[in-house]
Short mmCIF file of C-alpha atoms in Angstrom, two decimals:
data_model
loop_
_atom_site.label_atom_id
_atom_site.label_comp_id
_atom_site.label_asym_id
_atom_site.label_seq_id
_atom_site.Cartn_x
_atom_site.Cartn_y
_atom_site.Cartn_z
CA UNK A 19 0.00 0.00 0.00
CA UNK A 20 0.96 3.46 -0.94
CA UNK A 21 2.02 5.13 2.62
CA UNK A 22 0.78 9.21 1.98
CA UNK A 23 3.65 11.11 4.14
CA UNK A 24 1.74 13.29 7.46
CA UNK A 25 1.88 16.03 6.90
CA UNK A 26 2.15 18.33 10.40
CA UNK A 27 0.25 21.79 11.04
CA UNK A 28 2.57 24.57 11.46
CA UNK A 29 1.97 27.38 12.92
CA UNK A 30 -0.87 26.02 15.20
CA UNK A 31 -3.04 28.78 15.75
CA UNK A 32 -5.27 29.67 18.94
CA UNK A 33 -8.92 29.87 18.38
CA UNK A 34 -8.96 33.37 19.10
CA UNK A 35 -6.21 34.30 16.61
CA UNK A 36 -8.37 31.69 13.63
CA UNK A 37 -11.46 34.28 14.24
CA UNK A 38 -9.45 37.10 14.00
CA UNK A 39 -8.00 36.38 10.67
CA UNK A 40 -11.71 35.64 9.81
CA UNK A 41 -12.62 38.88 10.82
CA UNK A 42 -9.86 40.93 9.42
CA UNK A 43 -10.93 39.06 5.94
CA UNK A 44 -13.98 39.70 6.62
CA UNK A 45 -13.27 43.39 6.92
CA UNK A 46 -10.84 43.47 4.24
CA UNK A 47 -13.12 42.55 1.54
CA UNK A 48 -15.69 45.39 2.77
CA UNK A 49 -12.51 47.83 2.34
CA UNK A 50 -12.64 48.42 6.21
CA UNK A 51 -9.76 49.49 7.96
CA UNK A 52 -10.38 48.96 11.45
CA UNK A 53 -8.52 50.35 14.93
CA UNK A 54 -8.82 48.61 18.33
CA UNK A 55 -9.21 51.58 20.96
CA UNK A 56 -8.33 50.74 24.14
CA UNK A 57 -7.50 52.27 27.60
CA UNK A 58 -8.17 52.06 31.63
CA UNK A 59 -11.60 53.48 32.51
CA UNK A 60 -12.39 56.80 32.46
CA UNK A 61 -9.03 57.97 30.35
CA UNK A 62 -11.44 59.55 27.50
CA UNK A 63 -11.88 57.35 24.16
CA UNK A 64 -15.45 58.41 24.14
CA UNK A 65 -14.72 62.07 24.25
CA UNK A 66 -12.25 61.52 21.93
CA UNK A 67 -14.18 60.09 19.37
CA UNK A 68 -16.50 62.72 20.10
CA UNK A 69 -14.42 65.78 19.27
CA UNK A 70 -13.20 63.50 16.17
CA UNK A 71 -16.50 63.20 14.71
CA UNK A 72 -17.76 66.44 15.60
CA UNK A 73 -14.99 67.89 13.25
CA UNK A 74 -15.78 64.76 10.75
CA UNK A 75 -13.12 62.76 8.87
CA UNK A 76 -13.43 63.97 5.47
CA UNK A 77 -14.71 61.42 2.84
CA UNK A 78 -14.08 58.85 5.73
CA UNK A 79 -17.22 57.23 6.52
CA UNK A 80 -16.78 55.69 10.52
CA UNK A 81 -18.65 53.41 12.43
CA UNK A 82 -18.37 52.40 15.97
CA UNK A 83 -18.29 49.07 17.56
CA UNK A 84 -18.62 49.44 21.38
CA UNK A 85 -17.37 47.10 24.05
CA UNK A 86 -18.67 47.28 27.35
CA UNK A 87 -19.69 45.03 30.41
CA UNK A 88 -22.96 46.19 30.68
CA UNK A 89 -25.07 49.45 29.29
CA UNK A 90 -24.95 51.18 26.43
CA UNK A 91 -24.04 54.77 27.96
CA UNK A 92 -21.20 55.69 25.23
CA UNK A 93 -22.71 54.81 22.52
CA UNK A 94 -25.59 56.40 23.31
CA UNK A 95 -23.15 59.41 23.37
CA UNK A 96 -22.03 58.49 20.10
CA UNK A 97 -25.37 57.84 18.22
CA UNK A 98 -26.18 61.69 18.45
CA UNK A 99 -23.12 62.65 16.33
CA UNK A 100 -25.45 60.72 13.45
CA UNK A 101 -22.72 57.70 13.49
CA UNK A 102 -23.61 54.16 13.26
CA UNK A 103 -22.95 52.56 16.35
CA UNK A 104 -23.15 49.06 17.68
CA UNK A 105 -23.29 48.27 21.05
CA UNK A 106 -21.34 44.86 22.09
CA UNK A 107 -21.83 44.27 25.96
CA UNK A 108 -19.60 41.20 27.72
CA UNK A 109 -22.27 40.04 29.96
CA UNK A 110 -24.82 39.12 27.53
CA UNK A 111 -23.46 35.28 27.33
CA UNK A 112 -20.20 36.11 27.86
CA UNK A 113 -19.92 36.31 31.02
CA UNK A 114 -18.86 39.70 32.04
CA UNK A 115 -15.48 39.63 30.48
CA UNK A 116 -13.24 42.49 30.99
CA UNK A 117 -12.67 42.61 27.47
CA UNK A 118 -13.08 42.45 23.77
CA UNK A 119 -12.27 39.24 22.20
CA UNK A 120 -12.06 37.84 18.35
CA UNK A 121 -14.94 35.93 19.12
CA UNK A 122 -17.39 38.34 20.59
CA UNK A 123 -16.72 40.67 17.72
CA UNK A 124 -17.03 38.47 15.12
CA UNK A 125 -20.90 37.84 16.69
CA UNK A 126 -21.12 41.47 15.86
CA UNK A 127 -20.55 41.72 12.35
CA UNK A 128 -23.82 40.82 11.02
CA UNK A 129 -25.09 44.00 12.92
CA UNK A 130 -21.89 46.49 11.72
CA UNK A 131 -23.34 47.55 8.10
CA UNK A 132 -19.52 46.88 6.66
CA UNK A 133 -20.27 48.33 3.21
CA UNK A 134 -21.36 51.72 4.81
CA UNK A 135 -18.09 52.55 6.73
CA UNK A 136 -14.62 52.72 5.93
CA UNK A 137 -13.11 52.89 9.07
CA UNK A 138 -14.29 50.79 12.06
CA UNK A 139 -13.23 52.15 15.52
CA UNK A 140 -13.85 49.30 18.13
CA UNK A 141 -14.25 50.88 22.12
CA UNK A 142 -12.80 48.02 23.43
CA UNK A 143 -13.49 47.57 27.59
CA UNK A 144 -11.81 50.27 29.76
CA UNK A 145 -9.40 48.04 31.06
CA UNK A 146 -5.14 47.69 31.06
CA UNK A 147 -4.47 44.18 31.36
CA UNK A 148 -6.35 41.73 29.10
CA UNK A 149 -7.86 43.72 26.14
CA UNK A 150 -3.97 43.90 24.87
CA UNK A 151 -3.98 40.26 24.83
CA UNK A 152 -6.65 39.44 22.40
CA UNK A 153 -6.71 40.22 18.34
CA UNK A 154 -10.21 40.82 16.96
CA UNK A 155 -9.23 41.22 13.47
CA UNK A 156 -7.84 44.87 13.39
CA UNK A 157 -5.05 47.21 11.54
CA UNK A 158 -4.22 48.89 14.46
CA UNK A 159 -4.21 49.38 17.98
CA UNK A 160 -4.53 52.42 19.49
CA UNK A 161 -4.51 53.26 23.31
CA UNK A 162 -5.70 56.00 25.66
CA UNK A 163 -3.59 57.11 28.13
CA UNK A 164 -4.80 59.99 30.82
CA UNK A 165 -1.99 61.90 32.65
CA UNK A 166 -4.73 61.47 35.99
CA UNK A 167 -3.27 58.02 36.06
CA UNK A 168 0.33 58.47 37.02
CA UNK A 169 3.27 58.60 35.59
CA UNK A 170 3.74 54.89 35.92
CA UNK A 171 1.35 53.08 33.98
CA UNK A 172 3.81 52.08 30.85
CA UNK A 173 5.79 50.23 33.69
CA UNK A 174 3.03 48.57 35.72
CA UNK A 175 0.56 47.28 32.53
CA UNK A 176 4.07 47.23 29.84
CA UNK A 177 2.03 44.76 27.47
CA UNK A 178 -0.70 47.33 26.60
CA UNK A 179 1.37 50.29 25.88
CA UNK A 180 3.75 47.83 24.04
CA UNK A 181 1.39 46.49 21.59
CA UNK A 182 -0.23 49.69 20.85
CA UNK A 183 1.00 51.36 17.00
CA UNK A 184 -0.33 54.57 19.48
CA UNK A 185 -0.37 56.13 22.63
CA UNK A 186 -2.76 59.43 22.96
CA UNK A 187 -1.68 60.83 26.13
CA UNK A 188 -4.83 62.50 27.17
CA UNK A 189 -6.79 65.51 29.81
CA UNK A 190 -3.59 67.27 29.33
CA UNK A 191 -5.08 70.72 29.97
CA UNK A 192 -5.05 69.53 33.50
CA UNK A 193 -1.69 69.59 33.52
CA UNK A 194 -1.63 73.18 35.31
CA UNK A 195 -3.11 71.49 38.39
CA UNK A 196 -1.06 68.39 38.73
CA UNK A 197 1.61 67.15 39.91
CA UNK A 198 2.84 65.50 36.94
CA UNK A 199 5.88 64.99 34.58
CA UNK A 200 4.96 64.26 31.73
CA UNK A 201 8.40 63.56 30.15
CA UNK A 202 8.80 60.91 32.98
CA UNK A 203 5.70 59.43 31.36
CA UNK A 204 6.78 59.82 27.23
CA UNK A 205 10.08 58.01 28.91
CA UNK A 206 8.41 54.99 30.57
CA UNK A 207 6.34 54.88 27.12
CA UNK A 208 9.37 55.02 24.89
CA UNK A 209 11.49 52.43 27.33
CA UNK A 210 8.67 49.48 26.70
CA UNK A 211 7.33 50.56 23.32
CA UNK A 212 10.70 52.06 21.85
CA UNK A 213 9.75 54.51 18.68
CA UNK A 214 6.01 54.06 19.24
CA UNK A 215 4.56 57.34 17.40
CA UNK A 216 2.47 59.20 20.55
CA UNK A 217 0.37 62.48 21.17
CA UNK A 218 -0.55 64.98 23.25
CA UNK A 219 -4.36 65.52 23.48
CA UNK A 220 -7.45 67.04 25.45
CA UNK A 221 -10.75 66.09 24.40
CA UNK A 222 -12.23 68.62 26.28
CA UNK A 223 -10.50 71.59 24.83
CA UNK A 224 -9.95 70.42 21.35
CA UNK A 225 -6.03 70.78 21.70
CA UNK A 226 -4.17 67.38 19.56
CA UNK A 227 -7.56 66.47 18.62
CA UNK A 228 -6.34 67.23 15.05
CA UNK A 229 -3.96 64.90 15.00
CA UNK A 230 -5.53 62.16 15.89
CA UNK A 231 -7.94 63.19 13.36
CA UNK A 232 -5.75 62.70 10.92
CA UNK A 233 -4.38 59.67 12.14
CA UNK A 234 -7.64 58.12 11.87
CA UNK A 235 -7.91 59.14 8.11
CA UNK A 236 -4.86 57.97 7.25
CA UNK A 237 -5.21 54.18 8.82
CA UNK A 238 -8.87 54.38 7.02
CA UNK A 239 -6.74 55.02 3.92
CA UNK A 240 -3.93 52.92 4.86
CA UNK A 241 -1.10 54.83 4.81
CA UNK A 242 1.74 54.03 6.93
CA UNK A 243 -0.26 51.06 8.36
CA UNK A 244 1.70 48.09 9.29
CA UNK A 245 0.88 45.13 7.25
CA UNK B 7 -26.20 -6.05 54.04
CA UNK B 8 -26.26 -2.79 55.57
CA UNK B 9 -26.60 -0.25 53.65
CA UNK B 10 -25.36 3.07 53.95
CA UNK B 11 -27.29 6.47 52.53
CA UNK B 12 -25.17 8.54 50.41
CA UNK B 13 -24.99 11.95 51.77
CA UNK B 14 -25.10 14.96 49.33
CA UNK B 15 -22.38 17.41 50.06
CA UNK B 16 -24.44 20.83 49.67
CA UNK B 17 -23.21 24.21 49.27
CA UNK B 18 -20.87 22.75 46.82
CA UNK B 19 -18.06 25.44 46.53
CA UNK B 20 -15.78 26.78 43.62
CA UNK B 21 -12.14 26.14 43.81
CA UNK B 22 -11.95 30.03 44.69
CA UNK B 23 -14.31 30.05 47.38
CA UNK B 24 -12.80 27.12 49.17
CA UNK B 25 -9.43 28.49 49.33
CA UNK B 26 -10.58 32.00 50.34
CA UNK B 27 -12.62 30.47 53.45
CA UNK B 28 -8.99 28.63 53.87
CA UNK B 29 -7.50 32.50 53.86
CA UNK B 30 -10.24 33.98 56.01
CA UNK B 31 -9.31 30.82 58.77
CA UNK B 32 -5.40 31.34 58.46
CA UNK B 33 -6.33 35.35 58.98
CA UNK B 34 -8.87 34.77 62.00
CA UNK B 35 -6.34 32.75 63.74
CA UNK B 36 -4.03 35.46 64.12
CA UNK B 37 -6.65 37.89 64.24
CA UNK B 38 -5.52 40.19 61.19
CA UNK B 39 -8.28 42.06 59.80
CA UNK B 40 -8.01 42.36 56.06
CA UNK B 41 -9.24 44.85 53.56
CA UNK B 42 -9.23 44.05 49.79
CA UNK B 43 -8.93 47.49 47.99
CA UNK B 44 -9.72 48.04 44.65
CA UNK B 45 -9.84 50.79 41.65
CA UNK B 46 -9.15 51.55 38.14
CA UNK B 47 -5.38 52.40 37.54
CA UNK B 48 -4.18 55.10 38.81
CA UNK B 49 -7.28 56.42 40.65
CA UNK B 50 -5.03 56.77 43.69
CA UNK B 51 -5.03 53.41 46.04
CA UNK B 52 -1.19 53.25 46.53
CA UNK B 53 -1.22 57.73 47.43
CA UNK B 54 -3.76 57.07 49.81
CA UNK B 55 -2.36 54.31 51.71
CA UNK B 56 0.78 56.41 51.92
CA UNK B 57 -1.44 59.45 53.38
CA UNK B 58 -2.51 57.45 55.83
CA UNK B 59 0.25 55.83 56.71
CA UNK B 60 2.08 58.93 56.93
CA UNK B 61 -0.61 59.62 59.80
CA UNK B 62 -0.26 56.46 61.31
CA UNK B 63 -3.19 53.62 62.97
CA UNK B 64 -2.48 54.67 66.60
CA UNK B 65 -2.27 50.81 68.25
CA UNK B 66 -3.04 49.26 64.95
CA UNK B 67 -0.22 47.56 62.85
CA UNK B 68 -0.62 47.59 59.44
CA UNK B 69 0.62 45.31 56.61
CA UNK B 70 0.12 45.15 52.56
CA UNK B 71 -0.16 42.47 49.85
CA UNK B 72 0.89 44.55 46.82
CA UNK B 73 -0.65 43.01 43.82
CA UNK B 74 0.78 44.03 40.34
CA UNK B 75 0.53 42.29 37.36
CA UNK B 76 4.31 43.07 37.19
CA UNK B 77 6.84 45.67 39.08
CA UNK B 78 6.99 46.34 42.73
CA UNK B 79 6.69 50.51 41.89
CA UNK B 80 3.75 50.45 44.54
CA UNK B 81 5.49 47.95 47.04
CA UNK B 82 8.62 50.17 46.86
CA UNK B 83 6.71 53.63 47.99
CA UNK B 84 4.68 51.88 50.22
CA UNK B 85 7.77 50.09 52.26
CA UNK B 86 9.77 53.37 52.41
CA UNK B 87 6.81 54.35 55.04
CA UNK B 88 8.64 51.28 57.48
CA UNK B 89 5.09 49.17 56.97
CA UNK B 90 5.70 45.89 55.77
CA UNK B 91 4.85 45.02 51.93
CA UNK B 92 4.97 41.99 50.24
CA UNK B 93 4.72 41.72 46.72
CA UNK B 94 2.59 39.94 44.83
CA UNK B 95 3.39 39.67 40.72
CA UNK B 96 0.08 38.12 38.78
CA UNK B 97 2.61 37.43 35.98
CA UNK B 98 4.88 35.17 38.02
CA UNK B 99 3.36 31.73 37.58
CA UNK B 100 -0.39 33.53 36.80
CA UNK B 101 -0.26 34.27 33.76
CA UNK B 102 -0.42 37.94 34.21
CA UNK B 103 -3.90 37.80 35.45
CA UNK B 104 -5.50 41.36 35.69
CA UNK B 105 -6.98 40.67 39.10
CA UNK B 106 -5.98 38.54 42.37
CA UNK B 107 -7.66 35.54 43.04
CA UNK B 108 -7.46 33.16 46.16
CA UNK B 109 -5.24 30.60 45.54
CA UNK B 110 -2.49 33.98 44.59
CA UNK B 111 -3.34 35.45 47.93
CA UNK B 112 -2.69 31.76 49.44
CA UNK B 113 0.91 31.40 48.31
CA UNK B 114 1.28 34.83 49.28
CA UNK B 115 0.61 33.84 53.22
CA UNK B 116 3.47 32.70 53.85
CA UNK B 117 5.65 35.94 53.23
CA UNK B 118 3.45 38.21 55.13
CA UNK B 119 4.02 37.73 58.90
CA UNK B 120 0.49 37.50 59.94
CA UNK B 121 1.93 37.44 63.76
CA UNK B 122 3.14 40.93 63.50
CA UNK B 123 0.20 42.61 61.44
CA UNK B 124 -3.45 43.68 62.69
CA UNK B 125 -4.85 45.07 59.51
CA UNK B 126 -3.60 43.29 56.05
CA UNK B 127 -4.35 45.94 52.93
CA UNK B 128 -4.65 43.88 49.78
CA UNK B 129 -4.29 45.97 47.06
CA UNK B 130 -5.81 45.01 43.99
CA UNK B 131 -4.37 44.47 40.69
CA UNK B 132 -5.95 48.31 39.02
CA UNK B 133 -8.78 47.25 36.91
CA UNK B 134 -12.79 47.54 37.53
CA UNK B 135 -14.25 44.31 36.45
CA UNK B 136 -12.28 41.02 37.52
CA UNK B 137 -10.73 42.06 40.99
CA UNK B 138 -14.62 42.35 41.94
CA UNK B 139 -15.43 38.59 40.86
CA UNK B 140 -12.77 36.82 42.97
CA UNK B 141 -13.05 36.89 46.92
CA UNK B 142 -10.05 36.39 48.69
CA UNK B 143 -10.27 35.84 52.51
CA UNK B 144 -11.16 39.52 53.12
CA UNK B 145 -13.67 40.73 56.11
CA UNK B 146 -14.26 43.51 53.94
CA UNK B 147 -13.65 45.22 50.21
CA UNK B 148 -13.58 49.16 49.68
CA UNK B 149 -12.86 50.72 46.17
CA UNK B 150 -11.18 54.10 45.21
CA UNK B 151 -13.05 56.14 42.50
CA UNK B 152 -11.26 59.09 41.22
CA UNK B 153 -13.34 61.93 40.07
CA UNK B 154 -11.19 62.16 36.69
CA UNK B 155 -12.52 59.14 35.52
CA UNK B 156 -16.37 60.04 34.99
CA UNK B 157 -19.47 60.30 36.58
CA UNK B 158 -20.64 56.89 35.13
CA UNK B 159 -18.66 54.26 35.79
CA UNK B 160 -20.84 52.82 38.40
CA UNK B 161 -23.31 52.35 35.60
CA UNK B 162 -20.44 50.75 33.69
CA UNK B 163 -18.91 48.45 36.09
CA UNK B 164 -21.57 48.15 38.81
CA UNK B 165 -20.63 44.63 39.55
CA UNK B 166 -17.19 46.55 41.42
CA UNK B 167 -19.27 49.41 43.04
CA UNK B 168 -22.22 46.57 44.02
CA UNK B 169 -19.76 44.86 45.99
CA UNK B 170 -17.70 47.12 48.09
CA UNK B 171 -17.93 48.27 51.73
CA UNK B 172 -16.93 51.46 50.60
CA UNK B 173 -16.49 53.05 48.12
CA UNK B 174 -13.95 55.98 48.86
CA UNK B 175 -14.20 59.56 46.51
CA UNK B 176 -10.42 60.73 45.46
CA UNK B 177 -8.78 63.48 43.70
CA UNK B 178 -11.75 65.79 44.93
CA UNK B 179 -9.07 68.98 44.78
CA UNK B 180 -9.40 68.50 40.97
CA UNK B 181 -13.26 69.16 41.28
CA UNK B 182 -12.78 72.99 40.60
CA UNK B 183 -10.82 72.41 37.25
CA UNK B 184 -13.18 69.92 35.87
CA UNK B 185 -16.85 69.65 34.56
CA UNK B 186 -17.99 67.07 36.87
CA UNK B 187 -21.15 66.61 39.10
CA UNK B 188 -20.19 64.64 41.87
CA UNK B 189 -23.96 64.60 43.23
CA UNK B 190 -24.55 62.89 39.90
CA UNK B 191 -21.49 60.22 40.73
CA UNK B 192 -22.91 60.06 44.46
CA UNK B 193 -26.39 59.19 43.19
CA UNK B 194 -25.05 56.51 40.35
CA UNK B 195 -23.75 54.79 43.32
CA UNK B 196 -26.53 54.69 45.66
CA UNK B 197 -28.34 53.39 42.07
CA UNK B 198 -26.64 50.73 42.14
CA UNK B 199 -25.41 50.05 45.79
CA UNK B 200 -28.04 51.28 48.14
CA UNK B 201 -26.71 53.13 51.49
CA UNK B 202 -23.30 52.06 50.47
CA UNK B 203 -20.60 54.19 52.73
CA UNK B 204 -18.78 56.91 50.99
CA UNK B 205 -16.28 59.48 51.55
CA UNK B 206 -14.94 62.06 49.46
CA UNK B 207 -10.91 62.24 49.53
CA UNK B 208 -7.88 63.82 48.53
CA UNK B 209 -5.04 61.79 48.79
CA UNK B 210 -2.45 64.99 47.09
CA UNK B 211 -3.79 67.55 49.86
CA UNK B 212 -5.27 65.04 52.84
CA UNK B 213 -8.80 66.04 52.82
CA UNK B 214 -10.89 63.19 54.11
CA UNK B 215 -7.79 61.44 54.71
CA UNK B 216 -8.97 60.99 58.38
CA UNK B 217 -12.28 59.44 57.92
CA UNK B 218 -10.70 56.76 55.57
CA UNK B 219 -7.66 56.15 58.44
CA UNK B 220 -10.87 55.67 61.21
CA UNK B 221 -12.67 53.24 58.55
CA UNK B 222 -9.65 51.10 58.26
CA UNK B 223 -8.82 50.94 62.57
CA UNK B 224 -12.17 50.45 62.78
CA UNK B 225 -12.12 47.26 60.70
CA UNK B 226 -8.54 46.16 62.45
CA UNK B 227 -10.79 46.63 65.47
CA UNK B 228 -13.63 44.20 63.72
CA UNK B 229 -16.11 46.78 65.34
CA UNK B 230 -18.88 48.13 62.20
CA UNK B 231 -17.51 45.09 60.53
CA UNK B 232 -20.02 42.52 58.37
CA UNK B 233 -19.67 39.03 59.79
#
């Protein structure tokens, strides 16, 4: 008898990393670029995204995918700047998870509309720790980092601020009325995430809002996004 | 032949829950009290312990369980105050959990001296969802919520606020520089955690610094404490 050769698997993948490539090709052939935007509660993604789409992205169309335990209190927020939002909440048969996996998004896409946005901007769970360690099928991820939290933070949760293409160091017009160095902090990012492209923001007075602005644009039109 | 009735163990416990009544009995023997603090990052657990260390417990002899998911940043401020830390690393053997659980605070007992201690601080791993899931031999659990981070995050993580003793108010000398409504915050809690203590701090200028050092001799005392 003819003995066929085994042939072994390589590069085994987790389930979570199969979905995400099924998301991501699921995304690609819609033309949507898509950011993971993370950050520890309370450090301002919503206001962010906010002051972003009140200024508007251009010919950018965006949509919002948005991760949370329970409630739907952001994108509520959200849904009066006339952009499509989905809400994605943990508990409802996941179990409460502290954050966004390949998985749970993926049960999502039926509801996201793909051929009406170009750039998807997923809210993941405010949280430091374990939304870093899950891919759900983006370009990019993105972080939000408030100078309320300490100088400290690259140092005590390294894995988020490393895997993040961006850090938007955020509330910076409180600056005046902390005690705060925020070189100390752009050090302790550049030490775990060497070269990492950052900014300095405040959603609430429009300053650096610009910029991320246009970084948004440009990963909806793929420039300078990693492969 | 005789024969025997099988007897149904009830109250069947979780792994968790068995080793944190385990905890609880190695704690009671020695008659440390033991507070399980929790936040968000950077909402100001680590300053306030310092505040009120710098005070001091009168009679009461303080300890901490330092729990990181890496580092010993906290550990290290905390033990130039001459009060015993011990440092626990999620990402030593836990696979960087974002939260403590039991069994963690278990091999932790060992290091921490209980005959010397009358009040053990564990201090949470920052993060508002998963610390609030796992009990770990406390008497009691208070959380820090910093007025930077939003009005509604009880709505968001009301698991967290649901649970606590406490729930203790910090960074209230940023209140004139922001656009906050901390009766709004006050009444999110109560929404979810009815007559739930709270106390509005400042760990940067020690306002309400005091009531929180009473709260915590008062627990080493076991007197307001829930059985």
């Amino acid at each position: 008898m003819h003995q066929t050769k085994v042939r072994v698997a390589e590069d085994a993948l987790d389930a979570n990393t199969t979905i995400a490539h099924a998301n991501r090709a699921d995304f690609d052939r819609e033309s949507v670029s898509v950011v993971n935007l993370m950050s520890a509660p309370g450090a301002g993604k919503t206001s962010l995204l906010e002051a972003v789409f009140r200024a508007g992205l251009g010919d950018v169309r965006p949509g919002v995918l948005e991760g949370d335990v329970q409630g739907s209190l952001d994108a509520d927020r959200l849904s009066h700047l006339h952009v499509p939002v989905t809400q994605l909440n943990t508990d409802g048969g996941f179990g409460g998870e502290c954050h966004l996996d390949a998985n749970m998004v993926r049960t999502a896409i039926p509801a996201l509309s793909l051929a009406d946005i170009d750039l998807l901007v997923i809210e993941n769970v405010g949280n430091l720790v374990c939304p870093a360690e899950f891919r759900v099928g983006e370009d990019v991820k993105a972080m939000v980092c408030s100078i309320t939290e300490g100088e400290d933070k690259p140092l005590k949760y390294p894995l988020m601020f490393r895997t993040c293409d961006l850090v938007v160091v955020n509330k910076i017009d409180l600056l005046p009325h902390l005690d705060y160095d925020i070189d100390a902090l752009l050090r302790n990012i550049e030490s775990v995430n060497p070269g990492v492209r950052t900014m300095l923001t405040s959603a609430r007075t429009g300053e650096g809002v610009d910029a991320f602005r246009e970084w948004l644009v440009n990963v909806a039109e793929r420039e300078g996004v990693p492969a």
